Short mmCIF file of C-alpha atoms in Angstrom, two decimals:
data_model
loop_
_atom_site.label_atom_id
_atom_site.label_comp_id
_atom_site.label_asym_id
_atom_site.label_seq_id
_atom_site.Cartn_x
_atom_site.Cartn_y
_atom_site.Cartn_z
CA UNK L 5 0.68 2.36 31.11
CA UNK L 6 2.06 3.32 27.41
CA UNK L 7 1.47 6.70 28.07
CA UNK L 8 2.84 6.72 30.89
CA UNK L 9 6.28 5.73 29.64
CA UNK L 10 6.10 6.90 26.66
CA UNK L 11 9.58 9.24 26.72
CA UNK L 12 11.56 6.01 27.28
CA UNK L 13 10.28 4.01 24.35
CA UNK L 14 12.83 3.49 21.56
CA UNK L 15 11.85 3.28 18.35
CA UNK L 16 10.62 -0.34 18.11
CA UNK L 17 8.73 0.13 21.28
CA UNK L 18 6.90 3.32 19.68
CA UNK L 19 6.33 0.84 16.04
CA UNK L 20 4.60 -2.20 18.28
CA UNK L 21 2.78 0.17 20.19
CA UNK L 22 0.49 1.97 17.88
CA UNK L 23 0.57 -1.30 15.16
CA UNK L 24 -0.67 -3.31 18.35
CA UNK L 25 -3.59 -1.16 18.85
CA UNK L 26 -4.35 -0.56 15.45
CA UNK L 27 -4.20 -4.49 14.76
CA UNK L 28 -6.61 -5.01 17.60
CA UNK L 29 -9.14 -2.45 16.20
CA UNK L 30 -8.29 -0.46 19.15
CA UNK L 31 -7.56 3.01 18.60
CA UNK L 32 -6.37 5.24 20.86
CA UNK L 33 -6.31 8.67 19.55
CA UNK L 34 -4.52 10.46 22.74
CA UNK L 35 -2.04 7.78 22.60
CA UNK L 36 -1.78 7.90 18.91
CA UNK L 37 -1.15 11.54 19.77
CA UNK L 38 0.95 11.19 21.92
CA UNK L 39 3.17 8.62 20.04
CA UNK L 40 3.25 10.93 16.73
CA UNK L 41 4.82 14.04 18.56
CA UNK L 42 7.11 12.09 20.29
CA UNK L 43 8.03 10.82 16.89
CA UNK L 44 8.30 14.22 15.70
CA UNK L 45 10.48 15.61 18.51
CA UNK L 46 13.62 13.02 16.80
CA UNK L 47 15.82 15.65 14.83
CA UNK L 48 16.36 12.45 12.50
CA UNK L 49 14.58 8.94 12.24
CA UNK L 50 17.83 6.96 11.23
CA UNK L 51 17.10 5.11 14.51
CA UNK L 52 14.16 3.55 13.17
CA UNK L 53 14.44 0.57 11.49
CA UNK L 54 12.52 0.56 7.76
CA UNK L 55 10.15 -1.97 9.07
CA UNK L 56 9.33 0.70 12.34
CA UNK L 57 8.47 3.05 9.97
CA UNK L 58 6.36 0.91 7.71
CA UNK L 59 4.73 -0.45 10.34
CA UNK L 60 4.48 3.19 11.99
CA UNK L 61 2.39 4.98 9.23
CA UNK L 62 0.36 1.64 8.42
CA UNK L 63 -1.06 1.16 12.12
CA UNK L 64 -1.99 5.31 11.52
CA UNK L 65 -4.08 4.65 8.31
CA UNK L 66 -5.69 1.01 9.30
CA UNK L 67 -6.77 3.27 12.80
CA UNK L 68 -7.75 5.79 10.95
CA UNK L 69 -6.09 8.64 13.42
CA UNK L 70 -4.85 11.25 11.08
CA UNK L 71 -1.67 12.72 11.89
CA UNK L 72 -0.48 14.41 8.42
CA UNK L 73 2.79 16.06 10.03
CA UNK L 74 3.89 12.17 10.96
CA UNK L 75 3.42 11.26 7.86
CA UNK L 76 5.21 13.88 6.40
CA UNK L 77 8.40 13.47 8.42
CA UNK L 78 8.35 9.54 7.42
CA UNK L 79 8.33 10.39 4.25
CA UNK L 80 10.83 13.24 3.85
CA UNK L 81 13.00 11.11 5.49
CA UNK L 82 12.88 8.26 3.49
CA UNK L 83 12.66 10.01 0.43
CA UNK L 84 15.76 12.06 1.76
CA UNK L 85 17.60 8.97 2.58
CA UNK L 86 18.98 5.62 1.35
CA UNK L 87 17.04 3.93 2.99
CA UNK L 88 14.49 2.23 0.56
CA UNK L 89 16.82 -0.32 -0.35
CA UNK L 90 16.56 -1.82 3.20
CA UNK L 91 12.65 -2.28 2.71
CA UNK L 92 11.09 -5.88 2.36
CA UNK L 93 8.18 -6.11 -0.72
CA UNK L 94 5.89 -5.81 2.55
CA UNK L 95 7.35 -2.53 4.36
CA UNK L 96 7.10 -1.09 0.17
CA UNK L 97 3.66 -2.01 -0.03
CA UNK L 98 2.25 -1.27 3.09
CA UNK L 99 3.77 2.40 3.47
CA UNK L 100 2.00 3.51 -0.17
CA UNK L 101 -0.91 1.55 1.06
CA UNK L 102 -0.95 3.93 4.16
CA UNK L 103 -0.37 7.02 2.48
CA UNK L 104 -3.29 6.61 0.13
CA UNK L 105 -5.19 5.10 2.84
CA UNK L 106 -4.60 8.20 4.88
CA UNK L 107 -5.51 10.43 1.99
CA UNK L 108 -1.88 12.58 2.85
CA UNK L 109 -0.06 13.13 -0.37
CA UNK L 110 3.30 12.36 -1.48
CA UNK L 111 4.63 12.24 -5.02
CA UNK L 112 7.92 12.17 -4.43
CA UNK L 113 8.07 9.19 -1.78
CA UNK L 114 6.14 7.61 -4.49
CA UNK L 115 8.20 8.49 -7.23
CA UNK L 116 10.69 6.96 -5.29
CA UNK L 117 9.11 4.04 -4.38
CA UNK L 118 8.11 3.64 -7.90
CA UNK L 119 11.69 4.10 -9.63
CA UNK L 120 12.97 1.33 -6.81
CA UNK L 121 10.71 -1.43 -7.84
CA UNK L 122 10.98 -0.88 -11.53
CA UNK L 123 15.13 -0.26 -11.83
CA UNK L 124 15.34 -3.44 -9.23
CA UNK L 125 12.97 -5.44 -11.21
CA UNK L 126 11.92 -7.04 -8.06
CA UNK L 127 8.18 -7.83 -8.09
CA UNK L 128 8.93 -11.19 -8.21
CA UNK L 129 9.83 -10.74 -4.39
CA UNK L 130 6.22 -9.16 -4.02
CA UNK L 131 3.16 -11.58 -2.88
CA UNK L 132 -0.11 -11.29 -5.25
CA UNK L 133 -1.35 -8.94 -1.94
CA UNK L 134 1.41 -6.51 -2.39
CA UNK L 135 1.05 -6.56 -6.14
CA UNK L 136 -2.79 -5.68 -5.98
CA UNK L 137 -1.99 -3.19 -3.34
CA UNK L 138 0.67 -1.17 -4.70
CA UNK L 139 -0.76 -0.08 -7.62
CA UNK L 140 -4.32 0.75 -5.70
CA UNK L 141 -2.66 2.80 -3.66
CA UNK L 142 -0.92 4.98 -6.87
CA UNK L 143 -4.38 4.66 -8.52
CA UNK L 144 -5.75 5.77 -5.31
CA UNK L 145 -3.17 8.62 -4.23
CA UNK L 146 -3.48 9.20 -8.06
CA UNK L 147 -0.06 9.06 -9.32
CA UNK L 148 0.80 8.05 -12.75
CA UNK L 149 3.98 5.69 -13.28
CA UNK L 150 3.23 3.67 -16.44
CA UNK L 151 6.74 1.17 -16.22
CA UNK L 152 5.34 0.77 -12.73
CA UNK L 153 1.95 -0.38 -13.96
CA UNK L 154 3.24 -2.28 -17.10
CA UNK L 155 6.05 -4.39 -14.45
CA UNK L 156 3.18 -4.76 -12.12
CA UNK L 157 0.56 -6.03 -15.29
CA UNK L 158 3.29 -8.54 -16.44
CA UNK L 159 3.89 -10.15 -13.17
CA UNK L 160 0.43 -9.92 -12.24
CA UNK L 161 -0.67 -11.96 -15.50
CA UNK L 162 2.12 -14.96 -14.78
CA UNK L 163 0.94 -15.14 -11.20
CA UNK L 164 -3.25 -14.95 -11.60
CA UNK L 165 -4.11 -18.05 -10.29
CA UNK L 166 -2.78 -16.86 -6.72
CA UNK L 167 -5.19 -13.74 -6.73
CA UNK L 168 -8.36 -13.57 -4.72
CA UNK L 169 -11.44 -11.93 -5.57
CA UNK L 170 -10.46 -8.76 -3.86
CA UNK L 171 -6.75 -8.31 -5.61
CA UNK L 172 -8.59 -9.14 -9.00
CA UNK L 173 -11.33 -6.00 -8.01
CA UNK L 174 -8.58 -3.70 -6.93
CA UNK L 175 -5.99 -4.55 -9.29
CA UNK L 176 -8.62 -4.13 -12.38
CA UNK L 177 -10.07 -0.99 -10.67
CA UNK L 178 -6.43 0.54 -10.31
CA UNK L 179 -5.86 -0.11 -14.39
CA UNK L 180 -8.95 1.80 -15.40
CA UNK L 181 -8.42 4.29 -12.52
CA UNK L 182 -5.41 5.75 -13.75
CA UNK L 183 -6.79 5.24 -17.53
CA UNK L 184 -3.79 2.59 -18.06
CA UNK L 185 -5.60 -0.21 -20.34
CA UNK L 186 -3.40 -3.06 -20.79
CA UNK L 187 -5.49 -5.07 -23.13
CA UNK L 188 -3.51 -8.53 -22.42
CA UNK L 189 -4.42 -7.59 -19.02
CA UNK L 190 -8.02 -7.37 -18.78
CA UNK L 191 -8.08 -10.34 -21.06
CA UNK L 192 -6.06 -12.57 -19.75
CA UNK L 193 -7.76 -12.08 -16.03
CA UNK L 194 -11.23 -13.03 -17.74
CA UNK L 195 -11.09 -16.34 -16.68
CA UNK L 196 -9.44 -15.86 -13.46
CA UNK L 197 -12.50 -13.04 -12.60
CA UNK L 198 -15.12 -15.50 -13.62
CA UNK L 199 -13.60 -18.22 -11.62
CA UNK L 200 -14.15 -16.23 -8.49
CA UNK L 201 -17.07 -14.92 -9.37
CA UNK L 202 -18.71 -15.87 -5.89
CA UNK L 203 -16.71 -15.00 -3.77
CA UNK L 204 -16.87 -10.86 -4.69
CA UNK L 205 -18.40 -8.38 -2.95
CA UNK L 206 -20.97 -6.43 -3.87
CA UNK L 207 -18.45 -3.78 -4.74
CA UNK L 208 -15.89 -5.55 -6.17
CA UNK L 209 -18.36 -6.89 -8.59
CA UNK L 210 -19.23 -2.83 -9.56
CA UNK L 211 -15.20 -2.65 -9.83
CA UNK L 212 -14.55 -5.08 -11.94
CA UNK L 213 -17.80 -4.61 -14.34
CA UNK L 214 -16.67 -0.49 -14.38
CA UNK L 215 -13.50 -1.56 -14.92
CA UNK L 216 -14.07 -3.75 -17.87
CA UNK L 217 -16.24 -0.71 -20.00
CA UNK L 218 -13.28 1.74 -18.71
CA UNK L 219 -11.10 -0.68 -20.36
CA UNK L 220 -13.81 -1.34 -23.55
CA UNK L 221 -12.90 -5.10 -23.45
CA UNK L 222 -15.44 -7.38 -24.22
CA UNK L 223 -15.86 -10.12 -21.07
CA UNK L 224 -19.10 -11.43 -21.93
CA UNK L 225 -18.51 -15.03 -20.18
CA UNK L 226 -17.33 -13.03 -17.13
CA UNK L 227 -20.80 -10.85 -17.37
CA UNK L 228 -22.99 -14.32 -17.78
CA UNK L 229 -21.43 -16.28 -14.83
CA UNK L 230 -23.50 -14.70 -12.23
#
């Protein structure tokens, strides 16, 4: 029936669509298809809405239906545009998230993205989620931004006790990733790692132990607890 229609959706319509399906673990890659060139054919995307877009690109990457050209013209535009501003902590998050996900580069949309939060000093807006997954997604994508990192480290060390085991992995992994050792960092999430200790994955245990010796702090309570 969605493809079927398709020409009439507006923007929102096109943004529920594809996050719909990609929520549902659902992929359709003919309608994804479909959806991204119809997306493309807009001479401009000022009729989407920031959140369309975020949610856009992020039901792409969690569906895994690569569409780099889509991505592309999100991006130009926003980088293009003033736009940004209008973005919740959530939309922010979840559009790096996609674009690292997705493995399609962007440095300048990061850049951008990057400058925002730091010159706003907003990350107190951001959940402990966003926090973790904004920087794995630079560390990811690989692009450096060390005020970025040191906001994010500072904000992430007054808020600990509201990460889970899997922002502790990532945000530790992104640190040593990108080579960035904050030393009050590492040790101040000692306790915090070895609190959830059970609750890790198999790989986020490997993280956060690679992490540690990237980051040549000494943990050994955390390394005893399990």
């Amino acid at each position: 029936v969605a493809m079927k229609y398709l020409k009439e959706f507006k923007p929102q319509a096109l943004s529920n669509t594809v996050w719909a399906y990609a929520t549902a673990g659902a992929p359709h890659a003919k309608l994804f298809e479909k959806v991204a060139n119809h997306v493309l054919s807009y001479d401009s995307l000022d009729e989407f809405k920031p959140q369309e877009l975020s949610n856009t690109v992020w039901a792409y990457a969690t569906a895994g239906v690569r569409h780099p050209k889509l991505l592309e013209k999100v991006a130009n535009h926003i980088v293009d545009s003033d736009s940004l501003v209008r973005f919740y902590p959530q939309a922010i998050s979840n559009i790096v998230w996609a674009y690292a996900t997705a493995n399609v580069p962007h440095p300048k949309l990061f850049e951008k993205v990057a400058n925002l939060i730091v010159e706003s000093d907003s990350l107190d807006r951001f959940t402990h989620q966003e926090l973790s997954n904004t920087v794995w997604a630079f560390a990811t994508a690989g692009v450096r931004h060390p005020k970025l990192f040191q906001q994010v480290a500072s904000a992430a060390i007054q808020r600990k006790e509201e990460l889970n085991s899997q922002n502790v992995a990532n945000l530790l992994w992104s640190y040593a990733t990108m080579g960035v050792v904050d030393k009050q960092l590492f040790l101040s999430f000692v306790s915090t790692a070895e609190t959830l200790i059970d609750s890790y994955t198999n790989q986020g245990l490997a993280n956060i132990a690679w992490a540690y010796a990237v980051a040549d702090v000494d943990a050994p309570t955390l390394f005893n607890a399990h």
